[in-house]
mmCIF file of C-alpha atoms in Angstrom:
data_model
loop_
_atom_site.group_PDB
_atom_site.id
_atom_site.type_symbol
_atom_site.label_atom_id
_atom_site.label_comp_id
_atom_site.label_asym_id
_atom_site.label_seq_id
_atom_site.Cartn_x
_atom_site.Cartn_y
_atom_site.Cartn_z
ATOM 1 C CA UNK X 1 99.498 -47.242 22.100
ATOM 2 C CA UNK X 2 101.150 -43.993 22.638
ATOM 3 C CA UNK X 3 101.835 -43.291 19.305
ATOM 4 C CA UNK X 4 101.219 -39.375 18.084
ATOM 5 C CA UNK X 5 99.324 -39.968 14.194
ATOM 6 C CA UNK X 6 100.334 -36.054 12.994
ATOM 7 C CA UNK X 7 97.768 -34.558 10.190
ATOM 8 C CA UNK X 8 98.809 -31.272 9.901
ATOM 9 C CA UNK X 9 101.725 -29.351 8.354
ATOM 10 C CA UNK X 10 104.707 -28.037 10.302
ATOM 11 C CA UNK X 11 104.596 -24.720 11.709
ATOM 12 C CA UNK X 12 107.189 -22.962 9.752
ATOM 13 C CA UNK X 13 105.953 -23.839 6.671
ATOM 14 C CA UNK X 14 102.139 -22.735 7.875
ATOM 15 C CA UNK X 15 103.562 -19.434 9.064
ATOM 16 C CA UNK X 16 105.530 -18.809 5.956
ATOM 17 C CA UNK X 17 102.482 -19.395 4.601
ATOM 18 C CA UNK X 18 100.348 -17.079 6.427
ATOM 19 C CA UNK X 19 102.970 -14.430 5.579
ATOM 20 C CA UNK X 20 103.172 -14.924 1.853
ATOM 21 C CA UNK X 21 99.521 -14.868 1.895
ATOM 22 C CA UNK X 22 98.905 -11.475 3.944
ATOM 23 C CA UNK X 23 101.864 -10.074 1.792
ATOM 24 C CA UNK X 24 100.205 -10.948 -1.491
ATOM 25 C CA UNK X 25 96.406 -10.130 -0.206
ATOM 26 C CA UNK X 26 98.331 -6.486 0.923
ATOM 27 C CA UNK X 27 96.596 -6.891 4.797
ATOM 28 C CA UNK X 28 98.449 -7.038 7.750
ATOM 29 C CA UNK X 29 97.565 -10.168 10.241
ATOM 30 C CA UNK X 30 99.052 -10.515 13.731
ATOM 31 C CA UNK X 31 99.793 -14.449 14.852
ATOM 32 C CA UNK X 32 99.996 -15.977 18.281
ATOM 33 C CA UNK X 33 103.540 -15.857 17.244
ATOM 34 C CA UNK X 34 103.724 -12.295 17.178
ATOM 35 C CA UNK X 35 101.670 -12.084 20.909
ATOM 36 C CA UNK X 36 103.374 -12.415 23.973
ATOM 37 C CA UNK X 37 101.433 -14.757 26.466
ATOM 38 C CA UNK X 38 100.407 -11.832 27.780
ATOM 39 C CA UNK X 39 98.862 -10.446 25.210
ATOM 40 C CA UNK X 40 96.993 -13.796 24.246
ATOM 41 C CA UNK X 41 95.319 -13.746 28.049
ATOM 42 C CA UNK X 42 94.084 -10.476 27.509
ATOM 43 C CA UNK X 43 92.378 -11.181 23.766
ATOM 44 C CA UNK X 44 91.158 -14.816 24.582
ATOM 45 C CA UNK X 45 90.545 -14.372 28.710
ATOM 46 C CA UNK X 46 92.961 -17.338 29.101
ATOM 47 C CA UNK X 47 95.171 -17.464 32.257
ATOM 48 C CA UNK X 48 98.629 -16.488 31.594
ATOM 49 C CA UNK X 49 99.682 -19.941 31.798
ATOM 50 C CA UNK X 50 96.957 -21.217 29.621
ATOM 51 C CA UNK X 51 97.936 -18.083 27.049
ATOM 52 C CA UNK X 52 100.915 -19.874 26.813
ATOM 53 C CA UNK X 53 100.188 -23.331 25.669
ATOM 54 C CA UNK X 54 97.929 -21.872 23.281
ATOM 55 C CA UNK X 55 100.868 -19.975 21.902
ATOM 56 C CA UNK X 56 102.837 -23.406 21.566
ATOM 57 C CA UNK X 57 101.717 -24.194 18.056
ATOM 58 C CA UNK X 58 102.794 -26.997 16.366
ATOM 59 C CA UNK X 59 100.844 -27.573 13.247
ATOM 60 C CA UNK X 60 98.726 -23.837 12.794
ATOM 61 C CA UNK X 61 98.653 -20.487 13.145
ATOM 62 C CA UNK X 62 96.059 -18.501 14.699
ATOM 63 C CA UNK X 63 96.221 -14.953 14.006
ATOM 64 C CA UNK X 64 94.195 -11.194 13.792
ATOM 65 C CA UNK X 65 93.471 -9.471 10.820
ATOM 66 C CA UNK X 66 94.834 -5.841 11.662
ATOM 67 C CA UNK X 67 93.685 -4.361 8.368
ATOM 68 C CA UNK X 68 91.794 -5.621 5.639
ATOM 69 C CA UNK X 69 89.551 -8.493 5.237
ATOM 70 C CA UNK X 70 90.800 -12.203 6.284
ATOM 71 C CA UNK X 71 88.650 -13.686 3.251
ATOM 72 C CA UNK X 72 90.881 -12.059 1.192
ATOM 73 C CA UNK X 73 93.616 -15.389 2.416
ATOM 74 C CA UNK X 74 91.420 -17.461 0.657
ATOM 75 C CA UNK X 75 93.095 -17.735 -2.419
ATOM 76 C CA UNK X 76 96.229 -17.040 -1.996
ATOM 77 C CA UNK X 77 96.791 -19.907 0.680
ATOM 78 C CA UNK X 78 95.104 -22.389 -1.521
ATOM 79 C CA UNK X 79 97.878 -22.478 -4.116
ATOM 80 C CA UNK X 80 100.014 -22.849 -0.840
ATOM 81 C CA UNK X 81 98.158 -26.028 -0.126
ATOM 82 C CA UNK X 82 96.703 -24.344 3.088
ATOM 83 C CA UNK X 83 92.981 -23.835 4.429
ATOM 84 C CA UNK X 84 91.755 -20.879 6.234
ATOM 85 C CA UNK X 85 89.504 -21.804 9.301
ATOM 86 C CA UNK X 86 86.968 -19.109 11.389
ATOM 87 C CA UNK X 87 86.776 -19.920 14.645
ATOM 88 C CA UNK X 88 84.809 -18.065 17.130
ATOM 89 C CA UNK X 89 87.077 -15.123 17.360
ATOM 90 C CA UNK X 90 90.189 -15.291 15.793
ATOM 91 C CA UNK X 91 90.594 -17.005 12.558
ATOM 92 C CA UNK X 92 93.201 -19.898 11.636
ATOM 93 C CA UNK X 93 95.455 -20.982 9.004
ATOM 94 C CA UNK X 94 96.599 -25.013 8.885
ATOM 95 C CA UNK X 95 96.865 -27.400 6.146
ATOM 96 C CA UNK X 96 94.108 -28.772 4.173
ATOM 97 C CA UNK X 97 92.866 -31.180 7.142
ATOM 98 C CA UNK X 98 90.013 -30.300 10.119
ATOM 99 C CA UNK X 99 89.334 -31.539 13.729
ATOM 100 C CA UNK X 100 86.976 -34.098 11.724
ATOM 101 C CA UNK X 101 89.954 -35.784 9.711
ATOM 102 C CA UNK X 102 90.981 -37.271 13.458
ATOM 103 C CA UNK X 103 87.583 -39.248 14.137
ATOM 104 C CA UNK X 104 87.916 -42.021 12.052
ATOM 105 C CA UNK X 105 91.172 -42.923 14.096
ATOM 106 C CA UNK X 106 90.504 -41.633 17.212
ATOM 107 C CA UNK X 107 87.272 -44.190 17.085
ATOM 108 C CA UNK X 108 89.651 -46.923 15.627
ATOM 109 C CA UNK X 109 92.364 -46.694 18.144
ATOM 110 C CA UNK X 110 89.215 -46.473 20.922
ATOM 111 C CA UNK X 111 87.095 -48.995 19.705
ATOM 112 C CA UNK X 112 84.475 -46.657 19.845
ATOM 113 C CA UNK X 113 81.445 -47.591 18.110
ATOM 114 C CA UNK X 114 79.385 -44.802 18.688
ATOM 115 C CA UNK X 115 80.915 -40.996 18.461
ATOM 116 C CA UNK X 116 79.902 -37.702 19.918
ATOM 117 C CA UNK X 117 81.656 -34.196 19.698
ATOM 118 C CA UNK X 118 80.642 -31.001 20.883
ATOM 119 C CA UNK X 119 81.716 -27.406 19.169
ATOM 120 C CA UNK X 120 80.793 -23.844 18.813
ATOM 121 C CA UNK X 121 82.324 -22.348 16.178
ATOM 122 C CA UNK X 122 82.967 -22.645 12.478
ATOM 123 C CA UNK X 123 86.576 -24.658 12.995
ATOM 124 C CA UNK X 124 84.163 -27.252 14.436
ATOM 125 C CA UNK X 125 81.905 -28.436 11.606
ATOM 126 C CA UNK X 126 84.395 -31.268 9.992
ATOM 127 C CA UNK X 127 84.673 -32.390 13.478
ATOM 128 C CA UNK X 128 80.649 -32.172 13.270
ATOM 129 C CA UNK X 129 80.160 -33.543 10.752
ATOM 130 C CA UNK X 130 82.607 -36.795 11.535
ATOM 131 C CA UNK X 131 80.585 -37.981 14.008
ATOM 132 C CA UNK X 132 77.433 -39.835 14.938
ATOM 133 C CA UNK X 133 76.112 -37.164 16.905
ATOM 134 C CA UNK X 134 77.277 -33.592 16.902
ATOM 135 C CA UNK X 135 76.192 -30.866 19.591
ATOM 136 C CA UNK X 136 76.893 -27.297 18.584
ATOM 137 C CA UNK X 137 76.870 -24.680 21.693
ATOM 138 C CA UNK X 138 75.639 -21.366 21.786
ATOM 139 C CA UNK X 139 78.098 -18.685 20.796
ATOM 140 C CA UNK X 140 79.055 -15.954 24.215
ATOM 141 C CA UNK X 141 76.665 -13.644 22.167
ATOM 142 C CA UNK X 142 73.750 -16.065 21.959
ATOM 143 C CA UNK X 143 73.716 -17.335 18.471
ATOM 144 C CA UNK X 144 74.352 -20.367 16.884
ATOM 145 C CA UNK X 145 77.351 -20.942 14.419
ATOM 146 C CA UNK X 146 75.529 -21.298 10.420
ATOM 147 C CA UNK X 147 76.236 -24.761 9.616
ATOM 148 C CA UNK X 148 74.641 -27.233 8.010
ATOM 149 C CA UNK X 149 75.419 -30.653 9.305
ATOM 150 C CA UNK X 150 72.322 -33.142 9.417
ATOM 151 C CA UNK X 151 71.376 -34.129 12.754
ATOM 152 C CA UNK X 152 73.185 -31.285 14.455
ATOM 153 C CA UNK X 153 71.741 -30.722 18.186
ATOM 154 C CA UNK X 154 71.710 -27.366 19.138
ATOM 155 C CA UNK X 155 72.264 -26.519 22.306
ATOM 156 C CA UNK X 156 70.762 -23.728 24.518
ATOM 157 C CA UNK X 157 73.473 -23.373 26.843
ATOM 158 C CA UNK X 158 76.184 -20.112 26.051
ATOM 159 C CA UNK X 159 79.821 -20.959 26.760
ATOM 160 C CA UNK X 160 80.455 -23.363 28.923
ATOM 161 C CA UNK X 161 76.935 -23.876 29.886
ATOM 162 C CA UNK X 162 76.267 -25.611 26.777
ATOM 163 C CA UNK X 163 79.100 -27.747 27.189
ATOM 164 C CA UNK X 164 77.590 -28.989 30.872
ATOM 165 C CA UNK X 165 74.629 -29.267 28.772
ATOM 166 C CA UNK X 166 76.143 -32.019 26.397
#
């Protein structure tokens, strides 16, 4: 079945969002929106083309804070029925749903009756935590992600040595 199940929240709405939020929190953010491709390759080490398709966002924005601090969202995107998510560098706005709210129907749709997922950041743990077995990879600075999901496997790989590893 090639059915697409969507969780998440259009992207206008998450962007208005994002900017009703910064404007109320008085920081300034900078989205993937507001990046050329360019500009994306050069922050993330993408290739241009890659840069690209990570600008093409559907259901989230993924954005810099330029001045202030990002925690400061929190609050102001939860009366806007919206979640703030860290990932590994850049930090994430999307509706109140995670990577983990897909595993129940992935698995379903599969048949799968055992499930594994790797991650390595903070915008990983639902995802983590949906699973049977979770593997969390080393950071590119060494450290693990804090999380506490019960029988997490951490990795010793960094990067995508710790994804070989899984």
């Amino acid at each position: 079945d090639d059915e697409t199940v969507r969780f998440g929240l259009p992207f206008e709405m998450v962007r208005s969002g994002l900017e009703e939020a910064a404007r109320r929190a008085g920081i300034r953010v900078r989205g993937y929106a507001d990046m050329t491709p360019d500009e994306i390759a050069d922050r993330t080490g993408l290739p241009p083309g890659d840069a690209a398709l990570a600008a093409d966002r559907r259901h989230s924005e993924t954005f810099l804070v330029l001045d202030g601090d990002g925690d400061s969202l929190r609050p102001h995107l939860h009366v806007l029925g919206l979640t703030l998510v860290r990932g590994s560098r850049f930090l994430t706005v999307q509706g109140r749903h995670d990577k983990g709210t897909a595993v129940p129907v992935v698995a379903a749709r599969t048949g799968a009756t055992r499930t594994f997922a790797v991650g390595d950041a903070g915008n990983d743990e639902g995802m983590l935590r949906a699973v049977d077995v979770g593997m969390l990879v080393r950071s590119h600075d060494g450290s693990h992600v804090e999380m506490e999901v019960p029988g997490l496997v951490r990795l010793d790989g960094v990067g995508p040595e710790g994804w070989v590893e899984a």
